[in-house]
Short mmCIF file of C-alpha atoms and ligand atoms in Angstrom, two decimals:
data_model
loop_
_atom_site.label_atom_id
_atom_site.label_comp_id
_atom_site.label_asym_id
_atom_site.label_seq_id
_atom_site.Cartn_x
_atom_site.Cartn_y
_atom_site.Cartn_z
CA MET A 1 -34.03 24.16 10.75
CA GLU A 2 -34.85 22.19 7.47
CA LYS A 3 -37.31 22.88 5.06
CA ILE A 4 -38.71 20.86 1.95
CA VAL A 5 -38.75 22.69 -1.40
CA ILE A 6 -41.00 21.33 -4.21
CA LYS A 7 -41.21 22.52 -7.69
CA GLY A 8 -44.72 21.32 -8.71
CA GLY A 9 -46.79 20.32 -11.84
CA ILE A 10 -45.00 16.80 -12.41
CA SER A 11 -47.13 13.75 -12.87
CA LEU A 12 -45.69 11.03 -10.65
CA GLN A 13 -44.80 7.64 -12.13
CA GLY A 14 -43.09 4.40 -10.88
CA GLU A 15 -43.09 2.32 -7.82
CA VAL A 16 -42.72 3.11 -4.16
CA GLN A 17 -42.45 0.88 -1.00
CA VAL A 18 -44.35 1.75 1.93
CA SER A 19 -42.27 1.66 5.23
CA GLY A 20 -43.31 -0.01 8.57
CA ALA A 21 -46.22 1.50 10.29
CA LYS A 22 -45.25 4.02 13.12
CA ASN A 23 -48.52 3.48 15.00
CA SER A 24 -47.97 -0.14 15.07
CA ALA A 25 -44.19 -0.32 15.80
CA LEU A 26 -44.66 2.13 18.78
CA PRO A 27 -46.89 -0.12 20.82
CA LEU A 28 -44.88 -3.07 19.82
CA MET A 29 -41.64 -1.52 21.07
CA PHE A 30 -43.45 -0.92 24.32
CA ALA A 31 -45.10 -4.46 24.47
CA THR A 32 -41.46 -5.88 24.98
CA LEU A 33 -41.49 -4.28 28.40
CA LEU A 34 -44.12 -7.14 29.41
CA ALA A 35 -41.52 -9.88 29.20
CA ASP A 36 -38.11 -10.43 30.69
CA GLY A 37 -35.42 -10.96 27.96
CA GLN A 38 -34.53 -9.84 24.32
CA SER A 39 -37.30 -9.12 21.96
CA GLU A 40 -36.71 -8.45 18.14
CA ILE A 41 -38.94 -6.28 15.95
CA SER A 42 -38.13 -6.07 12.33
CA ASN A 43 -39.33 -3.58 9.52
CA VAL A 44 -39.39 -0.51 12.11
CA PRO A 45 -39.31 2.66 10.28
CA SER A 46 -36.61 5.18 10.82
CA LEU A 47 -38.67 8.09 12.30
CA ARG A 48 -38.25 10.60 15.01
CA ASP A 49 -40.99 9.03 17.12
CA ILE A 50 -39.30 5.58 16.95
CA ASN A 51 -36.11 7.44 18.31
CA THR A 52 -38.08 8.85 21.12
CA ALA A 53 -39.49 5.56 21.83
CA GLU A 54 -35.87 4.14 21.91
CA LYS A 55 -35.00 6.90 24.36
CA LEU A 56 -37.69 6.07 26.61
CA LEU A 57 -36.95 2.48 26.67
CA ARG A 58 -33.53 3.07 27.62
CA GLU A 59 -34.45 5.68 30.24
CA LEU A 60 -36.38 2.73 31.78
CA GLY A 61 -33.20 0.61 31.74
CA ALA A 62 -33.92 -1.61 28.58
CA GLU A 63 -30.92 -2.20 26.34
CA VAL A 64 -31.65 -1.30 22.80
CA THR A 65 -29.83 -1.90 19.62
CA SER A 66 -30.95 -1.37 15.98
CA GLN A 67 -29.48 -2.32 12.60
CA ASP A 68 -31.27 -2.10 9.24
CA ASN A 69 -34.79 -1.42 10.85
CA CYS A 70 -34.58 -4.26 13.13
CA TYR A 71 -34.90 -3.48 16.81
CA ARG A 72 -33.54 -5.67 19.62
CA ILE A 73 -34.70 -4.58 22.99
CA ASN A 74 -33.61 -6.35 26.15
CA THR A 75 -35.88 -5.76 29.05
CA GLY A 76 -34.05 -7.97 31.56
CA LYS A 77 -32.57 -4.91 33.42
CA VAL A 78 -35.50 -2.80 33.44
CA LYS A 79 -35.04 -0.52 36.72
CA SER A 80 -37.21 2.48 36.30
CA VAL A 81 -40.91 2.71 35.82
CA GLU A 82 -40.97 6.41 35.12
CA ALA A 83 -41.97 7.91 31.68
CA PRO A 84 -40.54 11.48 32.16
CA TYR A 85 -42.27 14.77 30.99
CA ASP A 86 -39.57 15.69 28.53
CA LEU A 87 -40.22 12.56 26.54
CA VAL A 88 -44.09 12.28 26.95
CA LYS A 89 -44.38 15.84 25.70
CA THR A 90 -42.37 14.95 22.56
CA MET A 91 -44.51 12.02 21.86
CA ARG A 92 -48.02 11.22 23.45
CA ALA A 93 -47.76 7.55 22.49
CA SER A 94 -45.16 7.36 25.38
CA VAL A 95 -48.30 6.95 27.73
CA LEU A 96 -48.29 3.22 26.17
CA VAL A 97 -45.62 2.23 28.89
CA LEU A 98 -48.31 2.61 31.42
CA GLY A 99 -50.05 -0.65 30.99
CA PRO A 100 -46.93 -2.82 30.48
CA LEU A 101 -45.14 -1.33 33.44
CA LEU A 102 -48.13 -1.65 35.82
CA ALA A 103 -48.58 -5.17 34.62
CA ARG A 104 -45.03 -6.22 34.97
CA PHE A 105 -43.79 -4.36 37.89
CA GLY A 106 -46.96 -3.53 39.79
CA GLN A 107 -46.29 0.30 39.51
CA ALA A 108 -45.68 3.06 36.95
CA ARG A 109 -45.16 6.82 37.09
CA VAL A 110 -46.00 8.39 33.66
CA SER A 111 -46.27 12.19 32.92
CA LEU A 112 -49.50 13.29 31.62
CA PRO A 113 -49.01 14.46 28.08
CA GLY A 114 -50.78 17.85 28.25
CA GLY A 115 -51.97 19.83 25.27
CA CYS A 116 -51.49 18.78 21.54
CA ALA A 117 -51.92 20.74 18.25
CA ILE A 118 -54.64 18.75 17.06
CA GLY A 119 -56.98 18.45 20.14
CA ALA A 120 -57.05 18.00 23.90
CA ARG A 121 -56.47 14.17 23.74
CA PRO A 122 -57.02 13.36 27.17
CA ILE A 123 -55.99 9.74 28.56
CA ASN A 124 -58.94 9.50 31.11
CA LEU A 125 -60.14 6.28 29.37
CA HIS A 126 -56.79 4.64 29.73
CA LEU A 127 -56.77 5.60 33.58
CA LYS A 128 -60.41 4.50 34.02
CA GLY A 129 -59.58 1.08 32.36
CA MET A 130 -56.41 0.58 34.62
CA GLU A 131 -58.61 1.45 37.74
CA ALA A 132 -61.14 -1.19 36.49
CA LEU A 133 -58.43 -3.64 36.58
CA GLY A 134 -57.76 -2.74 40.19
CA ALA A 135 -54.91 -0.27 40.03
CA LYS A 136 -54.92 2.68 42.25
CA ILE A 137 -54.35 5.99 40.42
CA HIS A 138 -53.31 9.25 41.64
CA LEU A 139 -52.03 12.54 40.12
CA ASP A 140 -48.82 14.14 41.45
CA HIS A 141 -46.99 17.01 39.85
CA GLY A 142 -48.14 16.38 36.42
CA TYR A 143 -47.49 12.72 36.73
CA VAL A 144 -49.80 9.62 36.95
CA GLU A 145 -49.01 7.39 39.66
CA ALA A 146 -50.32 3.94 39.46
CA THR A 147 -49.95 1.10 41.50
CA ALA A 148 -51.35 -2.51 41.78
CA ASP A 149 -50.40 -5.69 43.75
CA LYS A 150 -51.98 -7.62 41.18
CA LEU A 151 -54.06 -6.43 38.35
CA ARG A 152 -57.50 -8.49 38.15
CA GLY A 153 -59.51 -8.75 34.82
CA ALA A 154 -62.72 -6.75 34.63
CA LYS A 155 -65.44 -5.85 32.09
CA ILE A 156 -64.37 -2.45 30.64
CA SER A 157 -66.68 -0.62 28.27
CA PHE A 158 -65.14 2.42 26.50
CA ASP A 159 -67.19 5.46 26.20
CA MET A 160 -65.67 5.86 22.74
CA PRO A 161 -63.45 3.57 20.88
CA THR A 162 -59.68 4.78 21.68
CA VAL A 163 -56.75 3.27 19.90
CA GLY A 164 -54.31 4.02 22.60
CA GLY A 165 -56.67 3.26 25.43
CA THR A 166 -57.39 -0.22 23.76
CA GLU A 167 -53.58 -0.84 23.36
CA ASN A 168 -52.80 -0.08 26.93
CA LEU A 169 -55.60 -2.25 28.32
CA LEU A 170 -54.66 -4.91 26.03
CA MET A 171 -51.12 -5.07 27.40
CA ALA A 172 -52.15 -4.71 31.00
CA ALA A 173 -54.94 -7.22 30.78
CA SER A 174 -52.59 -9.70 29.19
CA LEU A 175 -50.95 -10.05 32.85
CA ALA A 176 -53.81 -9.80 34.85
CA GLU A 177 -55.46 -12.38 36.93
CA GLY A 178 -58.72 -13.66 35.19
CA GLU A 179 -60.73 -12.49 32.28
CA THR A 180 -61.06 -9.08 31.01
CA VAL A 181 -63.44 -7.96 28.38
CA LEU A 182 -63.08 -4.74 26.38
CA GLU A 183 -66.26 -3.35 24.90
CA ASN A 184 -66.30 -0.75 22.32
CA ALA A 185 -62.82 -1.38 21.56
CA ALA A 186 -60.99 0.20 18.75
CA ARG A 187 -60.74 -2.10 15.62
CA GLU A 188 -57.56 -0.45 13.86
CA PRO A 189 -55.19 -2.93 11.98
CA GLU A 190 -52.63 -1.81 14.53
CA ILE A 191 -54.80 -3.04 17.34
CA VAL A 192 -55.05 -6.48 15.49
CA GLN A 193 -51.18 -6.52 15.12
CA LEU A 194 -50.64 -5.78 18.83
CA ALA A 195 -53.11 -8.40 19.99
CA GLU A 196 -51.46 -11.03 17.60
CA ALA A 197 -47.92 -10.03 18.76
CA LEU A 198 -49.03 -10.55 22.30
CA ASN A 199 -50.40 -13.87 21.60
CA SER A 200 -47.16 -14.90 19.98
CA MET A 201 -45.63 -13.68 23.44
CA GLY A 202 -48.11 -16.31 25.27
CA ALA A 203 -51.14 -13.95 25.88
CA LYS A 204 -54.47 -15.30 25.21
CA ILE A 205 -56.60 -12.67 23.41
CA GLU A 206 -59.68 -13.04 21.15
CA GLY A 207 -61.67 -10.77 19.05
CA ALA A 208 -59.14 -8.04 18.23
CA GLY A 209 -60.26 -6.32 15.08
CA THR A 210 -63.99 -6.24 16.53
CA ALA A 211 -65.51 -4.13 19.21
CA ILE A 212 -65.38 -6.72 21.84
CA ILE A 213 -62.14 -8.12 22.82
CA HIS A 214 -61.59 -10.98 25.45
CA ILE A 215 -58.33 -11.35 27.28
CA GLN A 216 -57.70 -14.18 29.54
CA GLY A 217 -54.81 -13.04 31.65
CA VAL A 218 -51.59 -15.29 31.97
CA ALA A 219 -48.78 -15.46 34.65
CA SER A 220 -45.89 -14.32 32.30
CA LEU A 221 -45.09 -13.53 28.69
CA THR A 222 -42.03 -14.35 26.70
CA PRO A 223 -39.99 -11.92 24.48
CA LEU A 224 -41.49 -10.77 21.27
CA LYS A 225 -40.28 -11.50 17.58
CA CYS A 226 -42.36 -9.98 14.97
CA GLN A 227 -42.55 -7.83 11.78
CA VAL A 228 -44.31 -4.34 11.71
CA ILE A 229 -47.16 -4.29 9.27
CA PRO A 230 -46.81 -1.75 6.38
CA ASP A 231 -47.87 1.96 7.26
CA ARG A 232 -51.50 2.23 5.86
CA ILE A 233 -51.33 6.23 6.26
CA GLU A 234 -47.98 6.41 4.37
CA ALA A 235 -49.53 4.21 1.74
CA GLY A 236 -52.63 6.38 1.53
CA THR A 237 -50.36 9.50 1.30
CA PHE A 238 -48.75 8.13 -1.84
CA MET A 239 -51.97 7.03 -3.31
CA ILE A 240 -53.06 10.66 -3.08
CA ALA A 241 -49.96 11.78 -4.56
CA ALA A 242 -50.86 9.50 -7.66
CA ALA A 243 -54.33 11.07 -7.65
CA ILE A 244 -53.44 14.71 -7.33
CA THR A 245 -50.78 14.64 -9.92
CA GLY A 246 -52.70 12.65 -12.35
CA GLY A 247 -49.99 10.05 -11.95
CA ASN A 248 -49.52 6.29 -12.22
CA ILE A 249 -47.81 4.69 -9.18
CA LEU A 250 -47.52 1.31 -7.82
CA VAL A 251 -47.68 1.53 -3.96
CA ARG A 252 -45.80 -1.57 -2.81
CA GLY A 253 -47.09 -2.64 0.62
CA ALA A 254 -50.48 -0.89 0.54
CA VAL A 255 -53.00 -3.39 1.84
CA ARG A 256 -56.50 -3.28 0.21
CA LYS A 257 -58.44 -4.48 3.39
CA ASP A 258 -56.76 -1.77 5.56
CA GLN A 259 -57.70 1.14 3.13
CA GLU A 260 -61.39 0.47 2.03
CA ALA A 261 -62.64 3.59 3.02
CA LEU A 262 -60.02 5.72 1.41
CA ILE A 263 -59.98 3.49 -1.63
CA SER A 264 -63.81 4.02 -2.35
CA LYS A 265 -63.50 7.72 -1.85
CA LEU A 266 -60.73 7.86 -4.28
CA ILE A 267 -62.66 5.83 -6.84
CA GLU A 268 -65.44 8.12 -6.52
CA THR A 269 -63.12 11.09 -7.46
CA GLY A 270 -62.27 9.02 -10.70
CA THR A 271 -58.96 7.55 -9.48
CA VAL A 272 -58.36 4.12 -10.83
CA ILE A 273 -57.09 1.50 -8.38
CA GLN A 274 -55.77 -2.01 -9.42
CA PRO A 275 -54.58 -4.53 -6.86
CA GLU A 276 -51.32 -6.12 -7.96
CA ALA A 277 -49.28 -8.93 -6.27
CA ASP A 278 -47.56 -6.95 -3.69
CA GLY A 279 -49.57 -3.64 -3.65
CA LEU A 280 -51.90 -1.21 -5.29
CA ARG A 281 -51.53 0.53 -8.50
CA VAL A 282 -53.11 4.15 -8.33
CA ILE A 283 -54.01 6.01 -11.46
CA GLY A 284 -54.98 9.59 -11.14
CA PRO A 285 -57.91 11.07 -13.53
CA LYS A 286 -57.35 13.98 -15.71
CA ASN A 287 -60.26 15.86 -13.90
CA LEU A 288 -60.80 14.85 -10.23
CA ALA A 289 -64.42 14.79 -9.09
CA SER A 290 -65.32 16.10 -5.64
CA VAL A 291 -66.64 13.85 -2.89
CA ASP A 292 -67.56 14.47 0.82
CA ILE A 293 -65.83 12.68 3.57
CA ARG A 294 -66.42 12.32 7.37
CA THR A 295 -63.76 10.96 9.41
CA SER A 296 -64.44 8.04 11.86
CA VAL A 297 -62.89 5.06 13.64
CA PHE A 298 -61.79 2.26 11.72
CA PRO A 299 -63.23 1.05 9.19
CA GLY A 300 -64.35 4.56 8.67
CA PHE A 301 -62.29 7.13 6.93
CA PRO A 302 -59.17 7.68 9.01
CA THR A 303 -58.72 11.13 10.67
CA ASP A 304 -54.97 10.48 9.70
CA MET A 305 -55.83 10.88 6.15
CA GLN A 306 -58.17 13.99 6.29
CA ALA A 307 -55.36 16.71 5.62
CA GLN A 308 -54.25 14.94 2.66
CA PHE A 309 -57.67 14.22 1.35
CA MET A 310 -58.31 17.89 1.60
CA ALA A 311 -55.30 18.79 -0.40
CA LEU A 312 -56.71 16.60 -3.07
CA MET A 313 -60.14 18.06 -2.98
CA THR A 314 -58.52 21.61 -3.42
CA ARG A 315 -58.01 20.37 -7.06
CA ALA A 316 -61.29 18.82 -7.57
CA VAL A 317 -64.10 20.06 -9.97
CA GLY A 318 -67.06 21.13 -7.68
CA THR A 319 -67.49 21.41 -4.06
CA SER A 320 -66.71 18.96 -1.14
CA ARG A 321 -67.45 18.97 2.43
CA ILE A 322 -64.98 17.34 4.98
CA SER A 323 -66.15 16.61 8.49
CA GLU A 324 -63.67 15.89 11.19
CA THR A 325 -65.26 13.73 14.04
CA ILE A 326 -62.17 12.52 15.79
CA PHE A 327 -60.03 15.45 16.79
CA GLU A 328 -61.30 18.96 17.72
CA ASN A 329 -58.65 21.05 16.07
CA ARG A 330 -57.43 19.07 13.09
CA PHE A 331 -57.88 21.99 10.44
CA MET A 332 -54.73 23.88 10.98
CA HIS A 333 -53.52 23.00 7.51
CA VAL A 334 -56.40 25.00 6.13
CA CYS A 335 -54.86 28.47 6.45
CA GLU A 336 -51.63 27.17 4.78
CA LEU A 337 -53.59 25.62 1.86
CA GLN A 338 -55.35 28.81 1.54
CA ARG A 339 -51.96 30.64 1.16
CA MET A 340 -51.63 28.40 -2.00
CA GLY A 341 -54.87 29.63 -3.49
CA ALA A 342 -57.27 27.00 -1.99
CA ASP A 343 -60.79 28.07 -1.40
CA ILE A 344 -61.87 26.42 2.00
CA GLN A 345 -64.19 27.60 4.65
CA ILE A 346 -64.45 26.04 7.97
CA ASP A 347 -67.73 25.97 9.90
CA GLY A 348 -66.99 24.14 13.08
CA HIS A 349 -65.96 20.74 12.47
CA SER A 350 -66.64 20.77 8.92
CA ALA A 351 -64.78 22.43 5.97
CA THR A 352 -66.14 23.27 2.64
CA ILE A 353 -63.76 23.01 -0.41
CA ARG A 354 -64.34 24.62 -3.65
CA GLY A 355 -61.90 23.04 -6.19
CA THR A 356 -59.85 25.23 -8.05
CA ALA A 357 -58.03 24.47 -11.26
CA ALA A 358 -54.73 26.24 -10.18
CA MET A 359 -53.00 26.49 -6.87
CA THR A 360 -49.76 28.48 -6.74
CA GLY A 361 -46.74 27.42 -4.80
CA ALA A 362 -45.92 29.60 -1.69
CA PRO A 363 -43.92 29.31 1.62
CA VAL A 364 -46.15 27.45 3.96
CA MET A 365 -45.70 25.92 7.64
CA ALA A 366 -46.27 22.69 8.83
CA THR A 367 -48.42 22.52 12.14
CA ASP A 368 -48.54 18.75 12.75
CA LEU A 369 -47.51 15.46 11.05
CA ARG A 370 -50.62 14.83 8.70
CA ALA A 371 -50.78 18.67 7.92
CA SER A 372 -47.27 18.42 6.67
CA ALA A 373 -48.09 15.70 4.19
CA SER A 374 -50.91 17.65 3.07
CA LEU A 375 -48.84 20.62 2.33
CA ILE A 376 -46.34 18.48 0.31
CA LEU A 377 -49.16 16.92 -1.59
CA ALA A 378 -50.49 20.26 -2.53
CA GLY A 379 -46.84 21.53 -3.50
CA LEU A 380 -46.55 18.48 -5.81
CA ALA A 381 -49.68 19.72 -7.82
CA ALA A 382 -49.26 23.46 -7.54
CA GLU A 383 -47.57 25.73 -10.06
CA ASN A 384 -44.19 27.16 -9.16
CA THR A 385 -42.27 26.55 -5.93
CA THR A 386 -43.57 25.63 -2.47
CA GLU A 387 -41.51 25.59 0.62
CA VAL A 388 -42.63 23.63 3.75
CA SER A 389 -41.09 24.67 6.72
CA ARG A 390 -41.08 23.09 10.44
CA ILE A 391 -40.79 19.71 8.71
CA TYR A 392 -39.63 18.33 12.05
CA HIS A 393 -43.40 17.44 12.28
CA LEU A 394 -42.90 15.38 8.95
CA ASP A 395 -39.96 13.55 10.20
CA ARG A 396 -41.89 12.10 13.15
CA GLY A 397 -43.98 9.82 10.89
CA TYR A 398 -42.71 9.75 7.07
CA GLU A 399 -39.57 7.98 6.39
CA LYS A 400 -37.62 9.67 3.63
CA ILE A 401 -40.49 11.09 1.98
CA GLU A 402 -38.74 13.37 -0.05
CA LYS A 403 -36.47 10.69 -1.49
CA LYS A 404 -39.52 8.35 -2.17
CA LEU A 405 -41.27 11.16 -3.93
CA ALA A 406 -38.14 12.24 -5.94
CA GLY A 407 -37.85 8.29 -7.08
CA LEU A 408 -41.27 8.77 -8.47
CA GLY A 409 -40.26 11.74 -10.56
CA ALA A 410 -40.96 14.76 -8.16
CA ASN A 411 -38.90 17.78 -8.36
CA ILE A 412 -38.46 17.82 -4.34
CA ARG A 413 -35.48 18.33 -1.94
CA ARG A 414 -34.50 19.09 1.63
CA GLU A 415 -32.67 22.21 2.29
CA GLN A 416 -31.41 24.19 5.34
CA GLU A 417 -33.58 27.36 6.27
N1 EPU B 501 -60.04 10.17 23.87
C1 EPU B 501 -60.52 10.49 25.05
N2 EPU B 501 -59.97 10.00 26.35
C2 EPU B 501 -59.11 9.09 26.20
C3 EPU B 501 -58.54 8.55 24.97
C4 EPU B 501 -58.96 9.17 23.54
O1 EPU B 501 -61.29 11.44 25.14
O2 EPU B 501 -58.61 8.44 27.43
C5 EPU B 501 -60.35 10.83 22.62
C6 EPU B 501 -59.38 11.62 21.88
O3 EPU B 501 -59.33 12.89 22.61
C7 EPU B 501 -59.98 11.65 20.51
C8 EPU B 501 -60.50 10.29 20.54
O4 EPU B 501 -60.63 9.65 21.77
O5 EPU B 501 -60.89 12.57 20.42
C9 EPU B 501 -59.68 9.20 19.81
O6 EPU B 501 -58.44 9.20 20.33
P1 EPU B 501 -57.44 7.85 20.30
O7 EPU B 501 -57.19 7.41 21.82
O8 EPU B 501 -58.07 6.78 19.41
O9 EPU B 501 -56.18 8.28 19.47
P2 EPU B 501 -54.67 8.13 19.97
O10 EPU B 501 -54.54 6.60 20.64
O11 EPU B 501 -54.17 9.07 20.90
C10 EPU B 501 -54.03 7.10 17.62
C11 EPU B 501 -52.82 7.36 16.70
C12 EPU B 501 -53.19 8.78 16.01
C13 EPU B 501 -54.48 8.70 15.36
C14 EPU B 501 -55.52 8.13 16.36
C15 EPU B 501 -57.08 8.03 15.80
C16 EPU B 501 -50.98 6.32 17.64
C17 EPU B 501 -49.71 6.45 18.20
N3 EPU B 501 -51.57 7.50 17.36
O12 EPU B 501 -53.93 8.13 18.67
O13 EPU B 501 -52.17 8.99 14.97
O14 EPU B 501 -54.99 10.00 14.72
O15 EPU B 501 -55.18 7.12 16.98
O16 EPU B 501 -57.02 7.16 14.75
O17 EPU B 501 -51.39 5.21 17.25
C18 EPU B 501 -50.69 10.31 13.71
O18 EPU B 501 -50.19 9.35 13.46
O19 EPU B 501 -50.73 11.39 13.03
C19 EPU B 501 -51.68 10.39 14.82
C20 EPU B 501 -52.13 11.47 15.23
#
């Protein structure tokens, strides 16, 4: 197993390029199943989750090749409609094959993902939506078996906005007969990119990026050609790296309109953010002010930035309160930050952080993807050496993060345990 070793205390300077968004690339890769033929997706990040998606597509019978972050996926010979447990348990986003397989082949057999480190994360809303489109769903040996002679458009009102649920239904409804209306839909930039990609394949979707999406079903779709948008969570992580180290970084590819909630909170901490032609310049203050955050669905403060922002608040002057409203168990980084000297108290879904001037490096353990990033950020600002183990979580979602940080002057390297 590998670990990341960081010697902290260096103010980061320079420029860093943001990679393509994992959470956009994954649904786009699965959307290729909706058409017969060869699709091409560029700016796909090199990540473990992308490798898992590739494996799943191959398992279904698609031909997948990649070169320089460009994936060619030929779905002409798809012969299986089953997403096996081994792959779904490795990556929950695998359930996004349900909508495309059901819509194109009239059937799908997808393993239920089971538990997750950050919360229960059921897929009941995906299934309820598919049923509303006329699918018959039943559970067998831990698998969802879905069948439909022909999906038919329907009005679907989500009990809560769900990113994956909205994506699954967008894909299924694109090939359904008649009109589907999704109410209380998720509004994330990744949803907008998926809808635009589907429209470029011949779908008729309006309203993506708002809470109400209209989909006029079409008989067939053509292969996809598109470029993945920049990863707003990776961009946000580098923005916090600048803030926590009192550095000055140009985050190339950071898009202001996708980061408004994070930007306004960073500005409250005293961090300076200046738009430049191809990104955002972020200048960390000498003393960080403490601010409160509450995660919520887009355009609110993203849950995927909560752990990183908590690392930042451990170094702020004063007390901040962080409330997590999306996932039930997304404070696993707290115990590890405490090992580095952080003063954090958890009360249910909220954490109170009393900023401390000095944190000390320590051996710590990553528990999930964004928790890993939080520990690395804390390590960049801590005295002495921090060793982050179990970094396979990190490799699921951050492309070459240690190389990118080293390019900004950080003393960081990957080592064998
Ligand atoms: N929910 C249900 N039933 C459902 C679906 C969701 O109760 O059928 C609940 C979830 O348990 C959760 C909330 O609704 O409490 C929101 O879940 P959502 O469906 O929006 O999340 P997701 O699609 O499973 C995506 C990202 C996550 C990100 C969340 C929230 C991908 C591949 N994953 O997950 O990303 O945290 O949206 O923004 O897009 C990450 O990248 O580290 C990550 C976890």
